[in-house]
XYZ file of C-alpha atoms in Angstrom:
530
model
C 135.747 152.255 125.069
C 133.263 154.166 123.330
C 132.992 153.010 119.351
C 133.031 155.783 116.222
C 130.217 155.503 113.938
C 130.272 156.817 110.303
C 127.720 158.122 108.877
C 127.813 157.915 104.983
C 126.164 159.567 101.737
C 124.968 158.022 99.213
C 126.824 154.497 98.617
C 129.898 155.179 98.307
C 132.820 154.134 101.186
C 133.488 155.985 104.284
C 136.435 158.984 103.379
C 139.945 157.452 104.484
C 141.263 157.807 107.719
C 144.691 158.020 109.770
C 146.167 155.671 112.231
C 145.472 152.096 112.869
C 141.177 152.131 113.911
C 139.024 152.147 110.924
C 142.412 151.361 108.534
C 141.503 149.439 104.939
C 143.726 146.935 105.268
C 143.684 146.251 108.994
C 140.235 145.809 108.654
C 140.617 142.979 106.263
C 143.205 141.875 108.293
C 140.502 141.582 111.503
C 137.859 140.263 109.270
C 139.785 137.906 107.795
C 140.812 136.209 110.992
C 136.733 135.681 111.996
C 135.617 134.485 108.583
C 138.901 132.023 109.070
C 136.980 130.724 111.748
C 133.900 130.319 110.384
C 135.039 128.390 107.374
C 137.393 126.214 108.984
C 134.777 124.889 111.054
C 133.072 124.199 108.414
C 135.515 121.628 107.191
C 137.302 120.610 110.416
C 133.923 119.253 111.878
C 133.346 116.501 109.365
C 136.558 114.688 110.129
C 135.666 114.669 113.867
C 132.321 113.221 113.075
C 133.160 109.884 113.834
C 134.923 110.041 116.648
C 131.693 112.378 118.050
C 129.748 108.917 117.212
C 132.243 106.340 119.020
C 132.547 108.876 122.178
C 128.949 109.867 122.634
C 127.738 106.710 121.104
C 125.333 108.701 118.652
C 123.682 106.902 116.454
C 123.801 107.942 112.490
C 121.107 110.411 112.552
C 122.736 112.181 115.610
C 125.691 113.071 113.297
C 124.043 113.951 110.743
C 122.384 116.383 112.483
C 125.387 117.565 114.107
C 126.396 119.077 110.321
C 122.482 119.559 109.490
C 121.743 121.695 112.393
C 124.337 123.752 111.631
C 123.890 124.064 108.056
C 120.096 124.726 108.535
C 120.405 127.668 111.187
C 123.509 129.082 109.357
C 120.850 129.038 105.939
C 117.394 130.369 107.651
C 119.656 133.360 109.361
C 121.799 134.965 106.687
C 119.712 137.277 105.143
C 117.501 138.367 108.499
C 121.306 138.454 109.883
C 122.899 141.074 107.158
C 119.396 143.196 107.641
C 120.469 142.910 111.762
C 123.858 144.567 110.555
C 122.393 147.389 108.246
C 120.367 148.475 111.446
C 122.811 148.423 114.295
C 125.731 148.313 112.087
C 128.287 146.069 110.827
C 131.046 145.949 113.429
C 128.153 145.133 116.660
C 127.051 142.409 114.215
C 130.374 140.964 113.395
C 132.140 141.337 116.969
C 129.062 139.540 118.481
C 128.896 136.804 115.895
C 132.453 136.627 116.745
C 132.220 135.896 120.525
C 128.869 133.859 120.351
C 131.254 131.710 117.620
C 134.243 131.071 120.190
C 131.495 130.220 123.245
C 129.546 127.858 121.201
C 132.632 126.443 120.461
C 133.581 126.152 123.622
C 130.451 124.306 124.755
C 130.904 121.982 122.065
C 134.015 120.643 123.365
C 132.384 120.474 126.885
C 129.113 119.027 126.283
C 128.541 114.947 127.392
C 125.637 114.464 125.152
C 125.317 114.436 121.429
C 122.008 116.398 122.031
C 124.235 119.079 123.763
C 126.480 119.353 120.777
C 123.329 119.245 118.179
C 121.887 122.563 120.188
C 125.462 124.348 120.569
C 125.563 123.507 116.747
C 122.784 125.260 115.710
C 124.073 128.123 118.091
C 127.514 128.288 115.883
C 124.847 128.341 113.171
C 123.190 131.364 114.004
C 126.386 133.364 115.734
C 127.808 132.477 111.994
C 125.069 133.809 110.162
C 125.849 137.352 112.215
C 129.954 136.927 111.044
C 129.680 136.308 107.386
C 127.699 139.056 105.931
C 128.806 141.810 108.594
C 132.288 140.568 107.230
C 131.797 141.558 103.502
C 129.283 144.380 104.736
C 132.734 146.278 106.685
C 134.407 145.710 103.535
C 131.814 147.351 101.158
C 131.545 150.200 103.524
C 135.579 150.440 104.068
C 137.249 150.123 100.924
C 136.691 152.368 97.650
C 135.597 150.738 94.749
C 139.467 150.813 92.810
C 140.078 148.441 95.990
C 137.430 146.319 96.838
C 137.908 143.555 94.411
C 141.313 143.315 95.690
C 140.351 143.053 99.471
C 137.588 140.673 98.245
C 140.222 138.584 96.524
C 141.721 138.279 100.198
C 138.936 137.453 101.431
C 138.118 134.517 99.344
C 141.873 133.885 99.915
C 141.664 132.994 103.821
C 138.522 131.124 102.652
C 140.803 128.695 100.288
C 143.041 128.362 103.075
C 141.142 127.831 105.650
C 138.928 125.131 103.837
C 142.377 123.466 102.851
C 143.635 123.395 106.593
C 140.011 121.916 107.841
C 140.443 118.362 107.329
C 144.359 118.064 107.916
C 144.449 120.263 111.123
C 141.086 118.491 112.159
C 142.447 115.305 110.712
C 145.740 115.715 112.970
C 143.848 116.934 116.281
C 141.449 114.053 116.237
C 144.040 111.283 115.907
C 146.881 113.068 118.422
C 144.745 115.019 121.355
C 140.938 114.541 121.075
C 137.810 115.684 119.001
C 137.118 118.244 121.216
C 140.063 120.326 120.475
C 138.774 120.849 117.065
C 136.182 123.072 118.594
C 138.417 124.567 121.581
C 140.677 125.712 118.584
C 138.144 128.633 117.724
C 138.231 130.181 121.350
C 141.746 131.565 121.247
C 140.693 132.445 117.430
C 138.087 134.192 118.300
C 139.373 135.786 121.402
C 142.167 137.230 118.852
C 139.985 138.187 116.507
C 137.520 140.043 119.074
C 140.421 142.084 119.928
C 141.561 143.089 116.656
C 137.975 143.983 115.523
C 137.246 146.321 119.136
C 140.515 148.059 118.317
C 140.075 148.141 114.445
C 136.848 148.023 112.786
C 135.166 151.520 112.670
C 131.115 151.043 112.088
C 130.124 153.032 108.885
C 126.195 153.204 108.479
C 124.647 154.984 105.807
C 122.665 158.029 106.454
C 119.216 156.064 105.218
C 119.659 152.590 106.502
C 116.746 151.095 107.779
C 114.916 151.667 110.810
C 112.421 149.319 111.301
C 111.793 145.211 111.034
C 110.328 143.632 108.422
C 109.048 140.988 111.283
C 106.302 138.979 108.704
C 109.177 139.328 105.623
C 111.537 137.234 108.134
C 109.272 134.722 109.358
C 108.574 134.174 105.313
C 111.733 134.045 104.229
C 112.794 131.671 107.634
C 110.199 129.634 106.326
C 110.750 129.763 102.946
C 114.951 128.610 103.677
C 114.412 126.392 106.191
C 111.717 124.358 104.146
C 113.807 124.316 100.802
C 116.946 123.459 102.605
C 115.348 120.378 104.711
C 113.758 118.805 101.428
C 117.120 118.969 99.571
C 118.734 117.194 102.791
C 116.365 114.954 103.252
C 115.613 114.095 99.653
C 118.441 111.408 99.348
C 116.480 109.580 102.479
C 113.062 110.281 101.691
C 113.288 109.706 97.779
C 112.368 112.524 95.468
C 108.895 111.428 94.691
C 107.956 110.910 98.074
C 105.305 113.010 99.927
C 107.017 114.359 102.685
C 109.824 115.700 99.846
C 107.091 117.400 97.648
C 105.306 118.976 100.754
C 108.481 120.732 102.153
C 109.501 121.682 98.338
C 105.632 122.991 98.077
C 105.936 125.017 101.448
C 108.891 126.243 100.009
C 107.600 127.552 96.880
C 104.629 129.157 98.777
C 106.088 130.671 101.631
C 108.247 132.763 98.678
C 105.466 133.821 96.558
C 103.941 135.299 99.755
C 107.104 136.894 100.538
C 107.599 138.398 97.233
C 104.028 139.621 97.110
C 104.533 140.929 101.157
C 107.950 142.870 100.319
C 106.045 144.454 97.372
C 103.706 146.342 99.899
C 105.613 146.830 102.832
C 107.298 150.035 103.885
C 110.456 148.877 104.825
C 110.537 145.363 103.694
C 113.557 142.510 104.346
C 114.877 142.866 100.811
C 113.611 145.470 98.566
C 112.370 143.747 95.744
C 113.799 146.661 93.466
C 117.184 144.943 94.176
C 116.747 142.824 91.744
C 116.091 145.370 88.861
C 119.847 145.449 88.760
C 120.579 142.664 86.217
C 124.352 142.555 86.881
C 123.227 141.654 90.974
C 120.894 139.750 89.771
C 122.931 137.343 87.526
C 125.595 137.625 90.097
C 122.755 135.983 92.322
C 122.219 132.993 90.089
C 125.863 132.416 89.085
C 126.652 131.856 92.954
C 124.129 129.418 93.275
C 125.144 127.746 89.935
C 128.594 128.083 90.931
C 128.541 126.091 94.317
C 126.145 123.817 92.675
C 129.076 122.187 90.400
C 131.424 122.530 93.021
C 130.097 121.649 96.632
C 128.468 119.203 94.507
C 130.851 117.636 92.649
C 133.467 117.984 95.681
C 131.481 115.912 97.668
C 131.858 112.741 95.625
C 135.646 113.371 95.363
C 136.747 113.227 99.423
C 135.085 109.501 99.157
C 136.437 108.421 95.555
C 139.805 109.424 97.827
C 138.905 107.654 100.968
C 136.908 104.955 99.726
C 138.062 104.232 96.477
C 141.613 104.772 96.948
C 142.085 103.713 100.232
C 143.492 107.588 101.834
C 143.360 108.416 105.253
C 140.599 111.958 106.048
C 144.492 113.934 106.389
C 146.049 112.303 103.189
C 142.630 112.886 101.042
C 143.293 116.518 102.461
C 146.838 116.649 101.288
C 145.787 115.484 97.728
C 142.945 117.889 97.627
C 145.403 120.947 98.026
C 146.135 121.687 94.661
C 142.751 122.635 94.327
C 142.501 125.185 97.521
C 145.756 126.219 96.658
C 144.866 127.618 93.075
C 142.282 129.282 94.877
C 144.442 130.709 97.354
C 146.579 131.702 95.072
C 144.335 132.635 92.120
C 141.834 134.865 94.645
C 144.274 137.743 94.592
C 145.296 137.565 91.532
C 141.242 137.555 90.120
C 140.803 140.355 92.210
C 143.644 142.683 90.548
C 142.663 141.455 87.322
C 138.862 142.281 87.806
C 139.813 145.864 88.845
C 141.892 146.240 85.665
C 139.053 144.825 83.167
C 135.914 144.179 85.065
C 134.611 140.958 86.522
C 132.911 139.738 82.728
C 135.416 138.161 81.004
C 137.172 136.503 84.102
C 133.788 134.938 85.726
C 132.788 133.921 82.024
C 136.891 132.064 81.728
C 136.830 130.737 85.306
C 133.188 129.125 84.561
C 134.420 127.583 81.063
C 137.688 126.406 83.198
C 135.269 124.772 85.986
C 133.560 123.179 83.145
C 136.536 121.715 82.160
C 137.858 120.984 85.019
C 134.280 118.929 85.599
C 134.451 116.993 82.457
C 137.886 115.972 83.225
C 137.102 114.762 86.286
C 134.210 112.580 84.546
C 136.903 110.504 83.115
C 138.767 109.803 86.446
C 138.953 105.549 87.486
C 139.687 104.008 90.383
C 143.551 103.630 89.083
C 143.862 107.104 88.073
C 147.437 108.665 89.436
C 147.838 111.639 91.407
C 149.439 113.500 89.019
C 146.591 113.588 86.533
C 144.169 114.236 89.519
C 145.929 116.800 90.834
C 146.079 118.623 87.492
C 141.887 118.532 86.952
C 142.066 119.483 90.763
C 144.485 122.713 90.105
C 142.419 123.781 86.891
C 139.010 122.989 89.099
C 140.251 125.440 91.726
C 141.730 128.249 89.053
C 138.381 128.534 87.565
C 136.753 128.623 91.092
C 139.019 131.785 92.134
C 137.835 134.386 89.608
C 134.192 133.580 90.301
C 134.155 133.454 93.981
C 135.396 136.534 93.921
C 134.124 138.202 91.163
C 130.165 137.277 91.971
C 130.696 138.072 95.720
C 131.987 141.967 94.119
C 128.783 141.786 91.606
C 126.730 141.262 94.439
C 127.838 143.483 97.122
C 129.502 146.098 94.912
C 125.844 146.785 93.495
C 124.142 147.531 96.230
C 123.219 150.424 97.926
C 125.983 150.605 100.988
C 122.431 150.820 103.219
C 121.840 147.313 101.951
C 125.330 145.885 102.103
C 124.107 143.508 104.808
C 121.274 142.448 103.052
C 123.668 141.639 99.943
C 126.260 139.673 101.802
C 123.452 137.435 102.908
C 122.371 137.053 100.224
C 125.402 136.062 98.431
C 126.128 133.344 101.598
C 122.418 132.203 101.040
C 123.149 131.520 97.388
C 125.991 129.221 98.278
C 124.296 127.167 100.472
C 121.537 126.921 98.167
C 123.275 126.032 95.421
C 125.771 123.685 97.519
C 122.786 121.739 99.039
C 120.848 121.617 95.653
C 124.420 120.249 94.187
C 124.917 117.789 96.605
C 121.061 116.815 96.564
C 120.494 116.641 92.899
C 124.289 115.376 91.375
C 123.322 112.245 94.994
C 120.019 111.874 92.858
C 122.427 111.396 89.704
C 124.691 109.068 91.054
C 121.719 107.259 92.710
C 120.504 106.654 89.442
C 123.559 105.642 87.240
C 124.501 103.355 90.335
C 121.012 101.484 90.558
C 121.311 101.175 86.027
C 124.795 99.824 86.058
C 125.423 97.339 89.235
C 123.275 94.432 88.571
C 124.492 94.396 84.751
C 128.493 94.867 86.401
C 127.774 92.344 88.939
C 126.136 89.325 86.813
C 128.914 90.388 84.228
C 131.517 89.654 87.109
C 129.974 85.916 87.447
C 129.444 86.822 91.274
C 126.456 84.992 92.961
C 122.935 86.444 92.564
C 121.821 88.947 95.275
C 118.251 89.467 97.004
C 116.477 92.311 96.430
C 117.335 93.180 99.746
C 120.684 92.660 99.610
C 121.011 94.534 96.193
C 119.393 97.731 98.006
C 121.596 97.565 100.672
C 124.931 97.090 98.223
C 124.226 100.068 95.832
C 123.552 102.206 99.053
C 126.916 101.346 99.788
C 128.235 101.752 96.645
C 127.432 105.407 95.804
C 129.543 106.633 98.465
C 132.445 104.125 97.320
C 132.307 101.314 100.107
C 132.366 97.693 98.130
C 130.046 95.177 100.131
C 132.669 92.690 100.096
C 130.642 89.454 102.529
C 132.293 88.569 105.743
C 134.659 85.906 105.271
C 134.563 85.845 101.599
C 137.556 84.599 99.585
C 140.519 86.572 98.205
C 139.587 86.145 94.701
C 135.435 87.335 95.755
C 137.050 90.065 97.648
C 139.060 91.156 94.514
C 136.061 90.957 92.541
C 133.497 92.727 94.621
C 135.710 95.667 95.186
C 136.188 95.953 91.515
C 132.461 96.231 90.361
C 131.839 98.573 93.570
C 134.629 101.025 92.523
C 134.122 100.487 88.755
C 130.280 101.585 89.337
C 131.082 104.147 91.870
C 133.036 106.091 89.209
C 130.941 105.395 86.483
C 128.164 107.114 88.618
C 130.457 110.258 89.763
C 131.466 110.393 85.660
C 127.636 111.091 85.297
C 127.281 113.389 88.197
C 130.365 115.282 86.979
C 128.980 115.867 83.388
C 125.945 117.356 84.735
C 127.724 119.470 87.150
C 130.237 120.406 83.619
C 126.951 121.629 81.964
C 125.708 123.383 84.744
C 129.203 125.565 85.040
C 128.768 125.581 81.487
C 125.006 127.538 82.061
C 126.830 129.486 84.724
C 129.499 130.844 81.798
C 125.946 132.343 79.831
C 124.686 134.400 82.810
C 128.131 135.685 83.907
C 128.045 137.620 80.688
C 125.274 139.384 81.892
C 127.491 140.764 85.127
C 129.465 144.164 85.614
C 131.501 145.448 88.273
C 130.004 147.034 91.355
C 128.809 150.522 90.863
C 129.576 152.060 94.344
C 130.749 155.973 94.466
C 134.072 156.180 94.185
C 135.926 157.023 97.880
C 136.067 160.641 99.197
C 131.777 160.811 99.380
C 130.350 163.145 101.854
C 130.335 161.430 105.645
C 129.198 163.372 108.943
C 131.124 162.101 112.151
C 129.482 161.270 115.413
C-alpha cells in the first residue's frame, strides 16, 4: 500500500478530504490511541517498580534507572525527533514510533535481567520521542485553525485518562497476573493503533520543509538535554552544591550558548532561532515549563502523603487521585471550545490563578485531612490544569510555521519534562530543607530519645518521602509517637514545597498574558497532490 503525501502552501492545513484516509477526526481518533500508549506507560511503570526489584533482584539504583533511562532518552530525542518528522513526514515518524513502542514493550516483559529492561527502556524512550511530536505535528497539519483547539482539547483528554488509568490498571495487573503484563499491554495497543494510522493518517508536508540535518545543532542540543536533565535527577543524591551537580549544570549552560550561537549561522539549523521572535510561542514555551513545574512537582509529593502518610494501597491512592485527572478529562474539551470562542489568554491566565489555588490549598493539607476536602483541592488542581495544557500546547504549535510543526511539538514535550524534572528537583530541595529545620525541634519536643547524627540523617531521608522510622521492636506508645512527628514534618515540608509551587503558577498567570492563539491560515490553502 502505497501512502498519499500532501504537499502544502504556506502554513495553513491540508484542504479537506472525502472518505475515511486522511479524515480530521479519524485522525485524532488514530493518534489518540498511540499517545494513549505513550502516557500510560508513563504512569503504569512506577507501580510495577517494585515488583521489577523483588523478581530481578535489582538493587535501588537499577530501578531508578529503569524510570531514568527512559525519562533521559525520551528528553535528549524530542526535538531532533519532531525535526525527523518535518523531513520524512509526520505519519513515517509516528507509525514507526508506534511499532518500535509495542516491540520494546514486548522485550520488556521478556527480558531476565534488569540490565535488559534498563536498555529496552531507553528504547521505549527514543521510539516515544518519534510518537509524541509526530502526534501533535498530524494534527497541526490536519485540522484548520476554527478546529484545532478542539482536537487538541482531545488530545490532552486521552492524556488525563490515560495518566488516571496508569496506576490502577498497573496497580491491578501487578497484584492479579504479573509485572510483565504491564508492558505486554502496549503490543495489542500498538498493533491497533498501527493499523488505524496505515489506513488513516495521510502525510501532509509543507512545500519548504527542510532538507538537510543540522548534525552539530543535534549533538548540542543532545548534550545540552541530557546534561541539564541528569543534574536535576541526580541533584537530590549528589546535593546541590556538590561538584559533580555544578559541572553537569555548567555543561549544560555551555553546550546551549554554543548551540544558540551555531543555529545563528547555520543554513538550515535544528530550530530556527527566529522562532522565538514570536512572543506568544515564546511565552507559550515558558508557561509549559512553569506549568509542569507546579504540577509534576507538587504531584509527586501527593502519591506518598497517600501511600505513606495515609496508609493507601498504589490502586486506592489512584482512585483518590481521580478527581484530579477527571477535571482534566473533562475540562480538556471543554478549554478547547472555549479557547476557539475567545482565545487561549484569559483561560491559561484563570486556569494558572486556579492551579495557584489549588497549590495553596493543598499547603494546608495534614495527615488527618478527609477525602472530601482533598478531593475538592484535587478537582480545582486538575480544572486549572485543563485550560493550560491545552491552551500552551495550541500557542506553541498553532504558531509555527506548519514546516516546523515537528520542531514545535518537541519542543512543547521538552518543556514538560524540563519543567517536571526541575519541579520535582527543586520543590525535593524544598522539602529537603523544611524537613532537616523542623525534625530535631518536633522530635526533642515529642520527649523521644536523642538520635546520632547518623541516625538523624538516615530518619529525615525517610521522612521526606513520608516513611516514619519507627525502631524495630519499639513500644506501642514510641510507635504512636514516631509516626506522628514523621507525618507531622512530612506535611509541614510538602506545605512549603506547595507554596513555592503556588507562586510559581502564580508567575505562570503573568506570562500567559503575553499568549495568543495560533496564527495558522485558515483551511482551504493551496496544496499540490502527489
Amino acid at each position: 500500500m502505497t501512502s498519499q503525501i500532501t504537499l502544502v502552501k504556506g502554513s495553513g492545513p491540508a484542504p479537506a478530504r472525502s472518505g475515511l484516509r486522511g479524515h480530521p477526526w479519524l485522525t485524532l481518533f488514530a493518534v489518540a490511541i498511540g499517545v494513549m500508549m505513550v502516557t500510560l506507560d508513563g504512569t503504569i511503570v512506577a507501580v510495577a517498580n517494585p515488583a521489577i526489584q523483588k523478581d530481578l533482584r535489582a538493587s535501588l539504583a537499577d530501578v531508578q534507572w529503569i524510570t531514568n533511562g527512559y525519562l533521559l532518552a525520551l528528553a535528549v530525542s524530542l526535538i531532533t525527533a519532531g525535526k525527523l518528522g518535518d523531513r520524512f513526514g509526520h505519519r513515517q515518524t509516528f507509525l514507526i514510533g508506534i511499532a518500535g513502542f509495542g516491540l520494546s514493550s514486548a522485550a520488556i516483559g521478556l527480558s531476565t535481567g534488569v540490565e535488559l529492561v534498563i536498555g529496552f527502556r531507553v528504547a521505549q524512550g527514543l521510539f516515544g520521542a518519534l510518537l509524541m511530536p509526530a502526534a501533535l505535528g498530524l494534527l497541526r497539519a490536519t485540522f484548520p485553525a476554527g478546529k484545532l483547539n478542539m482536537a487538541i482539547g482531545i488530545w490532552g483528554m486521552v492524556i488525563g485518562a490515560s495518566t488516571a488509568a496508569g496506576p490502577i490498571v498497573g496497580g491491578l495487573l501487578v497484584e492479579h497476573v504479573s509485572w510483565q503484563s504491564v508492558f505486554f499491554i502496549n503490543v495489542p495497543v500498538g498493533v491497533i493503533a498501527l493499523l488505524f494510522g496505515l489506513f488513516i493518517l495521510v502525510d501532509h508536508r509543507a512545500e519548504n520543509a527542510p532538507r538537510s540535518f543540522d548534525v552539530v545543532g543535534i549533538l548540542l542540543l543532545s548534550a545540552a538535554m541530557f546534561s541539564l536533565i541528569w543534574a536535576l535527577i541526580k541533584a537530590a543524591e549528589w546535593g546541590w552544591g556538590d561538584g559533580k551537580t555544578l559541572a553537569f549544570l555548567a555543561v549544560s549552560v555551555l553546550c546551549f550558548a554554543l548551540f544558540t550561537v551555531w543555529e545563528s549561522t547555520v543554513a538550515e539549523p535544528l530550530i530556527p532561532l527566529g522562532m522565538f521572535r514570536s512572543l506568544p510561542l515564546s511565552a507559550g514555551t515558558v508557561l509549559m515549563v512553569l506549568m509542569a513545574f507546579a504540577f509534576m512537582g507538587g504531584l509527586f509529593f501527593v502519591t506518598f502523603y497517600l501511600q505513606n502518610v495515609h496508609g493507601m494501597s498504589p490502586v486506592d491512592s489512584g482512585l483518590h487521585l481521580l478527581p484530579l485527572t477527571g477535571m482534566m478529562i473533562i475540562g480538556s474539551p471543554l478549554a478547547g471550545a472555549a479557547i476557539t470562542k475567545i482565545g487561549p489568554r484569559v483561560p491559561l491566565v484563570a486556569g494558572m490563578v486556579a492551579t495557584a489555588v489549588a497549590c495553596f490549598g493543598m499547603a494546608h493539607l495534614t495527615p488527618d485531612t478527609g477525602t472530601l476536602t482533598m478531593s475538592l483541592w484535587f478537582a480545582l488542581l486538575g480544572l486549572g490544569l485543563a485550560p493550560v495544557m491545552v491552551g500552551a500546547t495550541e500557542v506553541i504549535v498553532g504558531n509555527a510555521p506548519l514546516e516546523l510543526s515537528g520542531v514545535a511539538g518537541g519542543l512543547q514535550q521538552a518543556a514538560m519534562q524540563v519543567g517536571g524534572s526541575l519541579g520535582t528537583a527543586v520543590l525535593g530541595a524544598v522539602m529537603a530543607a523544611a524537613v532537616g529545620n523542623s525534625f530535631g525541634d518536633n522530635w526533642r519536643a515529642a520527649r523521644l530519645p536523642e538520635l546520632t547524627p547518623e541516625q538523624t540523617d538516615l530518619a529525615e531521608k525517610g521522612i521526606q518521602v513520608g516513611i516514619a522510622p519507627v525502631p524495630p521492636g519499639a513500644p506501642e506508645p514510641v510507635v504512636q509517637a514516631v509516626t506522628k512527628v514523621a507525618h507531622d514534618t512530612f506535611v509541614s515540608g510538602m506545605g512549603t514545597a506547595f507554596t513555592v509551587a503556588g507562586v510559581v503558577a502564580v508567575l505562570a498567570a503573568v506570562v500567559a498574558c503575553f499568549t495568543k492563539g495560533g496564527e495558522n491560515a485558515p483551511a482551504g490553502a493551496g496544496a499540490a497532490h502527489v
